[in-house]
Structures are given as C-alpha cells and as structure tokens.
Amino acid sequence: MIPQEKDCSKAMLSIKDALEAVSGNWKLLILYALCSGPKRFTELKKEVIGITDKTLARELKNLQADKLISRHVYDKTPILIEYQITDHGRSLNKVLYELWNWGLSHRREVIG
Amino acid sequence: MIPQEKDCSKAMLSIKDALEAVSGNWKLLILYALCSGPKRFTELKKEVIGITDKTLARELKNLQADKLISRHVYDKTPILIEYQITDHGRSLNKVLYELWNWGLSHRREVIG
C-alpha cells in the first residue's frame, strides 16, 4: 500500500512525522480529552490525570505548533481561554483507530 | 471510533503498545526491508543504510520478541540464517499506511 520506492526514505519520513506528532506521554491524552469539546486549561488539567501545569502548558504549545489544536481567547470577565481540537487534529482519528486496533491484537499476540 | 470510555486508560494503553512496537529509528526500516522477502543479516545491513551490527542484532531480537519477525536456521553449508516478516508483522501494514498518509497531510498542513 505504501509505495515500494527504491529509496524508501520519503515514505519513512512521512511515517516518522506522524509518529513524532503523536508520540510522548501526554499528547494523545490531551487530544483525547479535547475530542468531547473545547476545554479550559483547568478543565484539561483535571481530565488529564497526573499532568503538571508546566508540562500541560508545554504540550499545548507543541500541539498548537503542529496545528492539532487551536487556542481561543474570549473577551469576558474573567477572560475565557479555551483549547479546541482542529480539523487537522480530528483527521488523526483514523490513525488512532488503526493504532488502537492493532495495539489490541498485538497485546493478544505477544502476551497471549 | 475508539470507545469513549470514562476511563480511557485502556484505549490509551493499546495505542501506546502500538506506538512502542513501531517507534525508534530502525524498526520500521527493518520491517520495510523484510516486506520484499526473507533476508540474511548481511543483506539487511546493506539495505538498512547506516545501521551498525550491534544495533541491527539488538533490533532483530526486539522485533522477534514482539513476534513481528521470525528467525529461520537452515542446515546448509555454510549454515543459512534468515529473517522473515510474520503475519503479525504484515498486519502492521494498515497502521503504517494510515501513519504514512497522515504524515503526508501533516507535512502539507504544518510546513504549508
């Protein structure tokens, strides 16, 4: 399915890009939490159990840089800042579904 | 598509299992090289450019432990040892295709 180029480095580069975008301990958990709707920093912190303020702030910045989430500031009192998954972030769904599905069969295969 | 359980830790665990099985610098390159047929250590070393003997030996062991590849010893002179992708290894195809596909769109989205 992936083109069998003699120089497979381009195909590998795409796969590495994707792996990097979702790897790490927190990114997927944050994206998962945002799947059910936009959330404030404090709401995310409650949902992503165990994450520190510093790590959450850093990961939110990384996810924004990767255009997987967007940050919205609403002129209210007090000011409301919300994070929302983008269409690009939602497009990860299929990848995550395949990873999830394969991960299940992998656990059955390896652990038995 | 992934069950939205209140405790999403099980779904995350499956995704993490899958990510761990394919992450790292070499695993995918080795699997990719084995897609076209069984290969000897020296053939793999030639195809997976830049890998050292030590790293290749270690990664082959890891891939065997994950049942993604199998090792076959043939009683010939000299003895022939070949590595082959397993059905379980081949089942990664769909995951890799989705990762590859999403990685391409991610590159377009982020780099523009």
XYZ file of C-alpha atoms in Angstrom:
224
model
C 0.000 0.000 0.000
C 2.885 2.331 0.781
C 4.804 2.892 -2.452
C 7.758 0.496 -2.569
C 10.217 3.079 -3.812
C 13.808 2.013 -4.189
C 14.641 4.980 -1.995
C 12.127 4.450 0.774
C 13.390 7.377 2.794
C 10.451 9.615 1.794
C 7.847 7.111 2.946
C 9.789 6.657 6.180
C 9.925 10.421 6.655
C 6.130 10.686 6.490
C 5.727 7.866 8.966
C 8.269 9.468 11.289
C 6.445 12.815 11.037
C 3.226 11.121 12.087
C 4.874 9.150 14.905
C 6.515 12.291 16.263
C 3.235 14.210 16.220
C 1.518 11.635 18.436
C 4.390 10.200 20.485
C 5.193 11.119 24.056
C 3.279 10.559 27.245
C 0.686 13.305 27.035
C -0.214 14.449 23.526
C -2.750 11.730 22.826
C -4.338 12.086 26.245
C -4.798 15.832 25.689
C -6.212 15.320 22.180
C -8.489 12.629 23.542
C -9.771 14.983 26.239
C -10.468 17.655 23.604
C -12.424 15.246 21.380
C -15.509 15.779 23.513
C -15.389 19.593 23.113
C -13.349 22.768 23.807
C -11.840 22.998 27.278
C -10.083 25.473 29.541
C -6.612 24.857 30.961
C -8.007 23.947 34.394
C -10.549 21.575 32.881
C -7.833 19.838 30.886
C -5.668 19.552 33.960
C -8.476 17.800 35.791
C -9.099 15.397 32.920
C -5.508 14.526 32.040
C -4.703 12.913 35.358
C -1.167 13.358 36.643
C -0.034 16.117 34.275
C 1.712 19.135 35.821
C 0.933 22.779 34.916
C 4.329 23.135 33.286
C 4.001 20.006 31.138
C 0.424 20.805 30.125
C 1.431 24.337 29.075
C 4.356 22.977 27.039
C 2.335 20.228 25.378
C -0.476 22.658 24.491
C 2.124 24.848 22.772
C 3.544 21.852 20.871
C 0.078 20.750 19.780
C -0.679 24.293 18.584
C 2.602 24.415 16.635
C 1.563 21.152 14.969
C -1.863 22.733 14.216
C -3.582 19.882 16.023
C -5.326 22.220 18.465
C -6.197 25.927 18.478
C -6.364 28.440 21.327
C -9.278 30.859 21.586
C -9.429 33.961 23.800
C -12.919 35.309 24.603
C -13.347 38.850 25.912
C -15.378 38.020 29.002
C -14.962 38.738 32.688
C -12.869 36.893 33.663
C -11.217 36.376 30.281
C -12.021 32.903 28.915
C -9.271 30.940 27.178
C -10.246 27.664 25.569
C -8.402 24.985 23.633
C -10.106 23.205 20.777
C -9.153 20.316 18.536
C -8.719 21.421 14.882
C -9.954 19.628 11.762
C -6.349 18.541 11.257
C -6.318 17.158 14.801
C -9.573 15.312 14.112
C -8.046 13.838 10.967
C -5.826 11.792 13.312
C -8.887 9.740 14.206
C -8.297 7.093 11.559
C -4.631 6.758 12.513
C -5.506 6.445 16.188
C -8.220 3.921 15.415
C -5.749 1.750 13.477
C -3.127 2.102 16.220
C -5.698 1.203 18.858
C -6.980 -1.756 16.882
C -3.511 -3.095 16.109
C -2.378 -2.476 19.706
C -5.201 -4.727 20.917
C -4.233 -7.566 18.577
C -0.569 -7.027 19.438
C -1.316 -7.471 23.136
C -3.230 -10.692 22.383
C -0.398 -11.931 20.141
C 2.518 -11.112 22.430
C 1.011 -11.649 25.877
C -1.286 -14.408 24.603
C -14.464 5.244 16.599
C -12.338 4.473 19.662
C -14.697 3.771 22.569
C -15.139 6.961 24.605
C -14.861 5.271 27.981
C -14.871 7.459 31.032
C -11.652 5.735 31.990
C -9.848 5.984 28.663
C -6.688 4.405 30.038
C -7.334 1.059 28.296
C -7.707 2.650 24.876
C -4.555 4.691 25.535
C -2.684 1.558 26.593
C -3.447 -0.123 23.260
C -2.315 2.944 21.353
C 0.871 3.117 23.433
C 1.556 -0.586 22.794
C 1.292 0.024 19.076
C 3.433 3.163 19.171
C 6.135 1.390 21.167
C 6.209 -1.525 18.733
C 6.957 0.743 15.774
C 8.838 3.646 17.386
C 12.569 4.129 17.307
C 14.914 4.836 14.456
C 15.282 1.391 12.930
C 12.351 -0.961 13.492
C 10.252 0.314 10.608
C 13.207 0.398 8.257
C 13.989 -3.243 9.065
C 10.357 -4.316 8.660
C 10.190 -2.377 5.416
C 13.291 -4.173 4.132
C 11.750 -7.542 5.029
C 8.481 -6.761 3.203
C 10.062 -7.768 -0.090
C 11.101 -11.203 1.233
C 13.274 -13.059 3.799
C 16.802 -11.710 4.221
C 20.091 -12.623 5.859
C 21.788 -10.383 8.434
C 24.349 -9.145 5.894
C 21.619 -8.385 3.333
C 19.661 -6.421 5.910
C 22.755 -4.494 6.901
C 23.272 -3.475 3.290
C 19.651 -2.393 2.886
C 19.171 -0.547 6.175
C 21.765 2.104 5.479
C 23.721 3.397 8.456
C 22.784 0.699 10.969
C 25.626 -0.883 12.960
C 25.993 -4.657 13.547
C 25.246 -4.186 17.236
C 22.088 -2.153 16.686
C 20.806 -4.456 13.943
C 21.335 -7.506 16.187
C 19.502 -5.795 19.060
C 16.597 -4.589 16.920
C 16.184 -8.033 15.321
C 15.895 -9.501 18.824
C 13.318 -6.875 19.821
C 11.284 -7.470 16.666
C 11.363 -11.236 17.338
C 10.221 -10.679 20.940
C 7.315 -8.653 19.551
C 6.609 -11.521 17.102
C 6.876 -9.121 14.181
C 9.644 -11.134 12.543
C 10.866 -14.737 12.798
C 14.352 -16.223 12.521
C 14.953 -19.363 10.490
C 18.081 -21.524 10.580
C 18.672 -23.767 7.553
C 21.063 -26.700 7.795
C 23.231 -25.851 4.807
C 26.936 -25.295 4.290
C 27.541 -22.636 5.391
C 24.536 -22.511 7.735
C 21.896 -20.097 6.411
C 20.080 -17.830 8.872
C 17.235 -15.745 7.515
C 14.827 -13.240 8.999
C 11.260 -13.106 7.767
C 8.321 -10.828 8.492
C 5.477 -12.692 10.276
C 1.747 -12.432 9.566
C 1.541 -10.288 12.690
C 4.269 -8.041 11.274
C 2.384 -7.809 7.992
C -0.753 -6.831 9.892
C 1.034 -3.544 10.652
C 0.543 -2.604 7.005
C -2.757 -0.807 7.579
C -1.350 1.123 10.550
C 1.734 2.111 8.568
C -0.407 3.144 5.622
C -2.535 5.408 7.826
C 0.579 6.846 9.503
C 2.193 7.446 6.121
C -0.946 9.029 4.691
C -1.500 11.277 7.689
C 2.209 12.156 7.843
C 1.975 13.460 4.273
C -1.027 15.664 5.024
C 0.628 16.784 8.266
C 3.700 17.946 6.358
C 1.474 19.890 3.924
C -0.515 21.402 6.813
C 2.393 22.396 9.040
C 5.068 23.298 6.513
C 2.481 24.574 4.025
